[in-house]
PDB file of C-alpha atoms in Angstrom:
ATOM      1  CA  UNK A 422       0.000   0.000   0.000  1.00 48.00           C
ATOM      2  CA  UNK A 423       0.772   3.754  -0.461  1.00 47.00           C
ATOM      3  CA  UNK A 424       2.735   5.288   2.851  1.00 47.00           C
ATOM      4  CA  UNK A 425       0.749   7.686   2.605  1.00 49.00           C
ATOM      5  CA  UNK A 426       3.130  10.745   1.926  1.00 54.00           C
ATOM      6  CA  UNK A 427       1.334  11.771  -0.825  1.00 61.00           C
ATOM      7  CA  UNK A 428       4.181  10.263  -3.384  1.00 83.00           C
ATOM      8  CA  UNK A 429       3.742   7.913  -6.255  1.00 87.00           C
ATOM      9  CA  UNK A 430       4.080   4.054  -5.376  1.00 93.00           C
ATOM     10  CA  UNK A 431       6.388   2.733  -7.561  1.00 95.00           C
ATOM     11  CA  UNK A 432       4.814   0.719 -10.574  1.00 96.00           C
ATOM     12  CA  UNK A 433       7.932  -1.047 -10.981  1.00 95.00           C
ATOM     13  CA  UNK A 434       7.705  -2.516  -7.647  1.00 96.00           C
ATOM     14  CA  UNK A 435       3.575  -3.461  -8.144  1.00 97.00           C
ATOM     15  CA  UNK A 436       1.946  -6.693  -9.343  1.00 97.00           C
ATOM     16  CA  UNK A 437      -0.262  -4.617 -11.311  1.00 97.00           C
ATOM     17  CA  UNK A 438       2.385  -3.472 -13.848  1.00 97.00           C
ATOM     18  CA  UNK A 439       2.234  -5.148 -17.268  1.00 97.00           C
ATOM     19  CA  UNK A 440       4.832  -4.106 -19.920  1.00 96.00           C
ATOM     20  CA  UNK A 441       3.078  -4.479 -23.437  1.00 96.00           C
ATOM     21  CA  UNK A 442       4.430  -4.792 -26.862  1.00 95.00           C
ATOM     22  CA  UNK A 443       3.176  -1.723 -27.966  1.00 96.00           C
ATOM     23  CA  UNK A 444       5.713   1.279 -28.697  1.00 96.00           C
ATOM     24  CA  UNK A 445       3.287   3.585 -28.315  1.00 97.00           C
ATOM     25  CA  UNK A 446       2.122   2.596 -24.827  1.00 97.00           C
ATOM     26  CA  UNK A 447       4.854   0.466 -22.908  1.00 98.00           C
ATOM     27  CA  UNK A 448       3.222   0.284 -19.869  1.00 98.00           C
ATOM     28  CA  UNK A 449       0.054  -0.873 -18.243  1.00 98.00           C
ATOM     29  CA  UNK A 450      -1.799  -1.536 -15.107  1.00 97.00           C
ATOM     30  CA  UNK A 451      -4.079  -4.550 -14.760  1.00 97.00           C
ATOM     31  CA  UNK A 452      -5.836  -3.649 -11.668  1.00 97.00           C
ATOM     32  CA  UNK A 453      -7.231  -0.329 -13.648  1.00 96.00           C
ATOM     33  CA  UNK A 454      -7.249  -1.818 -17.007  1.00 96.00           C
ATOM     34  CA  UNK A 455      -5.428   0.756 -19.338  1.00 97.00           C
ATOM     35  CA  UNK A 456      -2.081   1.056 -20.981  1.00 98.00           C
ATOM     36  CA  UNK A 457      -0.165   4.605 -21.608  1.00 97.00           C
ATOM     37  CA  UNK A 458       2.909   6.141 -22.516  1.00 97.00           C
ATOM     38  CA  UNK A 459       3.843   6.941 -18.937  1.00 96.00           C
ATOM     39  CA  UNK A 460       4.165   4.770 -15.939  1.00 96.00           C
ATOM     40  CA  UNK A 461      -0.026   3.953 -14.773  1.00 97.00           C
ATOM     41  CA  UNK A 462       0.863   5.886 -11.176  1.00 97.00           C
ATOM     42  CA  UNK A 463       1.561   8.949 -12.550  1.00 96.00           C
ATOM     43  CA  UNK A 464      -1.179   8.710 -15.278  1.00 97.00           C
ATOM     44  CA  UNK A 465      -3.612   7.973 -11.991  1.00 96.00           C
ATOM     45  CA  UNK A 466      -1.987  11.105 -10.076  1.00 96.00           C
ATOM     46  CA  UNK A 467      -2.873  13.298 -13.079  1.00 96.00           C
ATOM     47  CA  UNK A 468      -6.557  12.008 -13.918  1.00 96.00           C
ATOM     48  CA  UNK A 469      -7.352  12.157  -9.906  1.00 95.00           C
ATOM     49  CA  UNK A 470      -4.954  14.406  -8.072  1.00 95.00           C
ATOM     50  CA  UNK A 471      -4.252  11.411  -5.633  1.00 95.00           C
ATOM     51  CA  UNK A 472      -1.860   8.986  -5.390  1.00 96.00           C
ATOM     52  CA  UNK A 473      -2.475   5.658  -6.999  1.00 95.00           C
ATOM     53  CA  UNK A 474      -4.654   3.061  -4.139  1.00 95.00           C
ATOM     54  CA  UNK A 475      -4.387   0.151  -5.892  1.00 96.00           C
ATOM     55  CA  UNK A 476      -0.354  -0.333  -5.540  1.00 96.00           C
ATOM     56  CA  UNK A 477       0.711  -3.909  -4.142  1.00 96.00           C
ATOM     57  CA  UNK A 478       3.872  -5.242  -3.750  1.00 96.00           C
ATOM     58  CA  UNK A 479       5.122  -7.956  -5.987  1.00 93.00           C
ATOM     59  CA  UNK A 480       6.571 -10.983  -3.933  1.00 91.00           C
ATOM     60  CA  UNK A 481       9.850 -11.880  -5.270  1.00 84.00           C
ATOM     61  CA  UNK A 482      10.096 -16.206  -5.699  1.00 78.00           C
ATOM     62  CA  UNK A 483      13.033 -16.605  -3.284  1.00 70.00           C
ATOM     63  CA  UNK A 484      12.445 -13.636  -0.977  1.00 58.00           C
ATOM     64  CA  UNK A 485      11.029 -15.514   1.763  1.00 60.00           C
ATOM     65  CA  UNK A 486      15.372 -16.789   2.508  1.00 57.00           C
ATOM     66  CA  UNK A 487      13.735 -20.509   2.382  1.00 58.00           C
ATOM     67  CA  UNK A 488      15.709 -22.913   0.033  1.00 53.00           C
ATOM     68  CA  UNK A 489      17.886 -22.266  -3.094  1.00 53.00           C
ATOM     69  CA  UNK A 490      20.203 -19.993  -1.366  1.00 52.00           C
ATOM     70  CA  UNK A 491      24.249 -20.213  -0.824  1.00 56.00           C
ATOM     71  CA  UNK A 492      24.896 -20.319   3.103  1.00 50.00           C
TER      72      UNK A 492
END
């Protein structure tokens, strides 16, 4: 979730972000359903004045320090 600071949530950080094969729009968010030029939490900033709600974390496979790791 957003700290609530008031700054953008990083998209690159967010399970939401999808990166589309479209030069035109590169970026997208699922959780809103649209794609745009510029990353979807600034687009949501600009079309509300707030900061983007629907951020969530994306879990990393490994993060959790169980198995696969050097010791």
């Amino acid at each position: 979730m957003n700290d609530g600071r008031g700054r953008d949530p990083d998209c690159r950080r967010c399970r939401h972000l999808q990166i589309t094969w479209q030069p035109e729009r590169p970026y997208g968010c699922r959780a809103f359903g649209f794609r745009s030029k510029r990353l979807p939490a600034l687009e949501v900033r600009l079309a509300s004045g707030t900061p983007c709600l629907r951020f969530v974390a994306r879990v990393r496979e490994g993060a959790s320090g169980e198995g696969g790791g050097k010791t």
